């Protein structure tokens, strides 16, 4: 139904900023709620942020609130994650995902990108 490709990851110093992008292919992007998740070595996939299909509201994990901002441009079939004040603990592979529901659970997201690596050095 939808294909997702993340980009924008890389190496950044602690305190720096990075913006991730997720480009979607398909004709139904605007009907999906979108989420960002991350997975660090030795850990499970962790919720970071979500946004409604209409972009009317967004939710953040406690670890992200105040530092990260999720947004979307339905005209461009793209969702973004602006990350500020990055910390070494933010190091992970970041994934975007799509769901017909509005959830923080990875199991409720049926479509996933390949992930992009974010590494924050101290």
JSON list of C-alpha atoms in Angstrom, two decimals, residues 14-108:
[
{"chain": "A", "resi": 14, "resn": "UNK", "atom": "CA", "xyz": [26.22, 15.88, 21.31]},
{"chain": "A", "resi": 15, "resn": "UNK", "atom": "CA", "xyz": [24.09, 19.01, 21.43]},
{"chain": "A", "resi": 16, "resn": "UNK", "atom": "CA", "xyz": [23.78, 19.14, 17.68]},
{"chain": "A", "resi": 17, "resn": "UNK", "atom": "CA", "xyz": [20.74, 18.84, 15.45]},
{"chain": "A", "resi": 18, "resn": "UNK", "atom": "CA", "xyz": [19.62, 16.56, 12.66]},
{"chain": "A", "resi": 19, "resn": "UNK", "atom": "CA", "xyz": [16.51, 16.34, 10.50]},
{"chain": "A", "resi": 20, "resn": "UNK", "atom": "CA", "xyz": [15.30, 12.98, 9.28]},
{"chain": "A", "resi": 21, "resn": "UNK", "atom": "CA", "xyz": [13.01, 12.62, 6.29]},
{"chain": "A", "resi": 22, "resn": "UNK", "atom": "CA", "xyz": [10.76, 9.78, 5.25]},
{"chain": "A", "resi": 23, "resn": "UNK", "atom": "CA", "xyz": [9.53, 9.75, 1.68]},
{"chain": "A", "resi": 24, "resn": "UNK", "atom": "CA", "xyz": [6.47, 7.68, 0.87]},
{"chain": "A", "resi": 25, "resn": "UNK", "atom": "CA", "xyz": [5.43, 6.14, -2.41]},
{"chain": "A", "resi": 26, "resn": "UNK", "atom": "CA", "xyz": [1.77, 5.51, -3.03]},
{"chain": "A", "resi": 27, "resn": "UNK", "atom": "CA", "xyz": [-1.51, 7.32, -3.43]},
{"chain": "A", "resi": 28, "resn": "UNK", "atom": "CA", "xyz": [-2.81, 6.94, 0.12]},
{"chain": "A", "resi": 29, "resn": "UNK", "atom": "CA", "xyz": [-0.11, 8.59, 2.24]},
{"chain": "A", "resi": 30, "resn": "UNK", "atom": "CA", "xyz": [-2.46, 11.28, 3.50]},
{"chain": "A", "resi": 31, "resn": "UNK", "atom": "CA", "xyz": [-4.77, 8.64, 5.01]},
{"chain": "A", "resi": 32, "resn": "UNK", "atom": "CA", "xyz": [-2.07, 7.13, 7.25]},
{"chain": "A", "resi": 33, "resn": "UNK", "atom": "CA", "xyz": [-0.95, 8.16, 10.66]},
{"chain": "A", "resi": 34, "resn": "UNK", "atom": "CA", "xyz": [2.85, 8.15, 10.75]},
{"chain": "A", "resi": 35, "resn": "UNK", "atom": "CA", "xyz": [5.32, 7.27, 13.45]},
{"chain": "A", "resi": 36, "resn": "UNK", "atom": "CA", "xyz": [9.02, 7.41, 14.13]},
{"chain": "A", "resi": 37, "resn": "UNK", "atom": "CA", "xyz": [10.69, 4.61, 16.08]},
{"chain": "A", "resi": 38, "resn": "UNK", "atom": "CA", "xyz": [14.26, 3.81, 16.95]},
{"chain": "A", "resi": 39, "resn": "UNK", "atom": "CA", "xyz": [16.24, 0.73, 17.83]},
{"chain": "A", "resi": 40, "resn": "UNK", "atom": "CA", "xyz": [19.56, 0.86, 19.65]},
{"chain": "A", "resi": 41, "resn": "UNK", "atom": "CA", "xyz": [21.95, -2.11, 19.84]},
{"chain": "A", "resi": 42, "resn": "UNK", "atom": "CA", "xyz": [20.65, -4.70, 22.25]},
{"chain": "A", "resi": 43, "resn": "UNK", "atom": "CA", "xyz": [17.28, -3.01, 22.64]},
{"chain": "A", "resi": 44, "resn": "UNK", "atom": "CA", "xyz": [13.83, -3.39, 21.19]},
{"chain": "A", "resi": 45, "resn": "UNK", "atom": "CA", "xyz": [12.15, -0.99, 18.84]},
{"chain": "A", "resi": 46, "resn": "UNK", "atom": "CA", "xyz": [11.15, 2.13, 20.78]},
{"chain": "A", "resi": 47, "resn": "UNK", "atom": "CA", "xyz": [8.46, 4.69, 20.06]},
{"chain": "A", "resi": 48, "resn": "UNK", "atom": "CA", "xyz": [9.71, 8.21, 19.42]},
{"chain": "A", "resi": 49, "resn": "UNK", "atom": "CA", "xyz": [6.88, 10.25, 17.92]},
{"chain": "A", "resi": 50, "resn": "UNK", "atom": "CA", "xyz": [3.62, 9.96, 15.99]},
{"chain": "A", "resi": 51, "resn": "UNK", "atom": "CA", "xyz": [1.43, 12.29, 14.00]},
{"chain": "A", "resi": 52, "resn": "UNK", "atom": "CA", "xyz": [-2.13, 12.03, 12.75]},
{"chain": "A", "resi": 53, "resn": "UNK", "atom": "CA", "xyz": [-2.94, 11.76, 9.08]},
{"chain": "A", "resi": 54, "resn": "UNK", "atom": "CA", "xyz": [-4.32, 15.28, 9.18]},
{"chain": "A", "resi": 55, "resn": "UNK", "atom": "CA", "xyz": [-1.36, 16.54, 11.26]},
{"chain": "A", "resi": 56, "resn": "UNK", "atom": "CA", "xyz": [-3.90, 17.85, 13.74]},
{"chain": "A", "resi": 57, "resn": "UNK", "atom": "CA", "xyz": [-1.99, 16.44, 16.70]},
{"chain": "A", "resi": 58, "resn": "UNK", "atom": "CA", "xyz": [1.27, 14.75, 17.60]},
{"chain": "A", "resi": 59, "resn": "UNK", "atom": "CA", "xyz": [2.55, 12.66, 20.48]},
{"chain": "A", "resi": 60, "resn": "UNK", "atom": "CA", "xyz": [6.10, 12.23, 21.75]},
{"chain": "A", "resi": 61, "resn": "UNK", "atom": "CA", "xyz": [7.94, 9.83, 23.97]},
{"chain": "A", "resi": 62, "resn": "UNK", "atom": "CA", "xyz": [9.15, 11.41, 27.20]},
{"chain": "A", "resi": 63, "resn": "UNK", "atom": "CA", "xyz": [12.71, 11.09, 25.94]},
{"chain": "A", "resi": 64, "resn": "UNK", "atom": "CA", "xyz": [11.86, 13.11, 22.84]},
{"chain": "A", "resi": 65, "resn": "UNK", "atom": "CA", "xyz": [9.46, 15.72, 24.16]},
{"chain": "A", "resi": 66, "resn": "UNK", "atom": "CA", "xyz": [10.93, 19.20, 24.07]},
{"chain": "A", "resi": 67, "resn": "UNK", "atom": "CA", "xyz": [13.78, 18.16, 21.79]},
{"chain": "A", "resi": 68, "resn": "UNK", "atom": "CA", "xyz": [12.19, 16.45, 18.78]},
{"chain": "A", "resi": 69, "resn": "UNK", "atom": "CA", "xyz": [9.45, 17.65, 16.46]},
{"chain": "A", "resi": 70, "resn": "UNK", "atom": "CA", "xyz": [7.49, 15.49, 14.04]},
{"chain": "A", "resi": 71, "resn": "UNK", "atom": "CA", "xyz": [5.81, 17.07, 11.04]},
{"chain": "A", "resi": 72, "resn": "UNK", "atom": "CA", "xyz": [4.44, 16.05, 7.68]},
{"chain": "A", "resi": 73, "resn": "UNK", "atom": "CA", "xyz": [3.81, 17.49, 4.26]},
{"chain": "A", "resi": 74, "resn": "UNK", "atom": "CA", "xyz": [1.07, 15.46, 2.65]},
{"chain": "A", "resi": 75, "resn": "UNK", "atom": "CA", "xyz": [1.50, 17.28, -0.64]},
{"chain": "A", "resi": 76, "resn": "UNK", "atom": "CA", "xyz": [5.06, 15.92, -0.76]},
{"chain": "A", "resi": 77, "resn": "UNK", "atom": "CA", "xyz": [4.25, 12.52, 0.76]},
{"chain": "A", "resi": 78, "resn": "UNK", "atom": "CA", "xyz": [6.92, 13.16, 3.38]},
{"chain": "A", "resi": 79, "resn": "UNK", "atom": "CA", "xyz": [7.17, 13.01, 7.15]},
{"chain": "A", "resi": 80, "resn": "UNK", "atom": "CA", "xyz": [10.01, 14.64, 9.09]},
{"chain": "A", "resi": 81, "resn": "UNK", "atom": "CA", "xyz": [11.66, 14.33, 12.45]},
{"chain": "A", "resi": 82, "resn": "UNK", "atom": "CA", "xyz": [13.58, 17.39, 13.59]},
{"chain": "A", "resi": 83, "resn": "UNK", "atom": "CA", "xyz": [15.98, 16.40, 16.37]},
{"chain": "A", "resi": 84, "resn": "UNK", "atom": "CA", "xyz": [17.65, 19.05, 18.50]},
{"chain": "A", "resi": 85, "resn": "UNK", "atom": "CA", "xyz": [19.96, 18.84, 21.50]},
{"chain": "A", "resi": 86, "resn": "UNK", "atom": "CA", "xyz": [20.97, 15.33, 20.57]},
{"chain": "A", "resi": 87, "resn": "UNK", "atom": "CA", "xyz": [22.52, 13.10, 23.19]},
{"chain": "A", "resi": 88, "resn": "UNK", "atom": "CA", "xyz": [24.61, 9.93, 22.90]},
{"chain": "A", "resi": 89, "resn": "UNK", "atom": "CA", "xyz": [21.57, 8.02, 24.19]},
{"chain": "A", "resi": 90, "resn": "UNK", "atom": "CA", "xyz": [19.78, 8.98, 20.97]},
{"chain": "A", "resi": 91, "resn": "UNK", "atom": "CA", "xyz": [22.14, 6.80, 18.96]},
{"chain": "A", "resi": 92, "resn": "UNK", "atom": "CA", "xyz": [20.04, 4.23, 17.13]},
{"chain": "A", "resi": 93, "resn": "UNK", "atom": "CA", "xyz": [18.63, 3.20, 13.80]},
{"chain": "A", "resi": 94, "resn": "UNK", "atom": "CA", "xyz": [15.57, 5.36, 13.18]},
{"chain": "A", "resi": 95, "resn": "UNK", "atom": "CA", "xyz": [12.57, 4.01, 11.31]},
{"chain": "A", "resi": 96, "resn": "UNK", "atom": "CA", "xyz": [9.44, 5.63, 9.99]},
{"chain": "A", "resi": 97, "resn": "UNK", "atom": "CA", "xyz": [6.24, 3.64, 9.83]},
{"chain": "A", "resi": 98, "resn": "UNK", "atom": "CA", "xyz": [2.65, 3.96, 8.68]},
{"chain": "A", "resi": 99, "resn": "UNK", "atom": "CA", "xyz": [-0.59, 2.76, 10.22]},
{"chain": "A", "resi": 100, "resn": "UNK", "atom": "CA", "xyz": [-4.32, 3.08, 9.69]},
{"chain": "A", "resi": 101, "resn": "UNK", "atom": "CA", "xyz": [-4.59, 3.39, 13.46]},
{"chain": "A", "resi": 102, "resn": "UNK", "atom": "CA", "xyz": [-3.18, 6.00, 15.81]},
{"chain": "A", "resi": 103, "resn": "UNK", "atom": "CA", "xyz": [-0.82, 4.16, 18.08]},
{"chain": "A", "resi": 104, "resn": "UNK", "atom": "CA", "xyz": [2.55, 4.16, 19.82]},
{"chain": "A", "resi": 105, "resn": "UNK", "atom": "CA", "xyz": [2.92, 0.39, 19.47]},
{"chain": "A", "resi": 106, "resn": "UNK", "atom": "CA", "xyz": [5.26, -0.93, 16.77]},
{"chain": "A", "resi": 107, "resn": "UNK", "atom": "CA", "xyz": [2.96, -3.90, 16.33]},
{"chain": "A", "resi": 108, "resn": "UNK", "atom": "CA", "xyz": [0.19, -1.65, 15.07]}
]
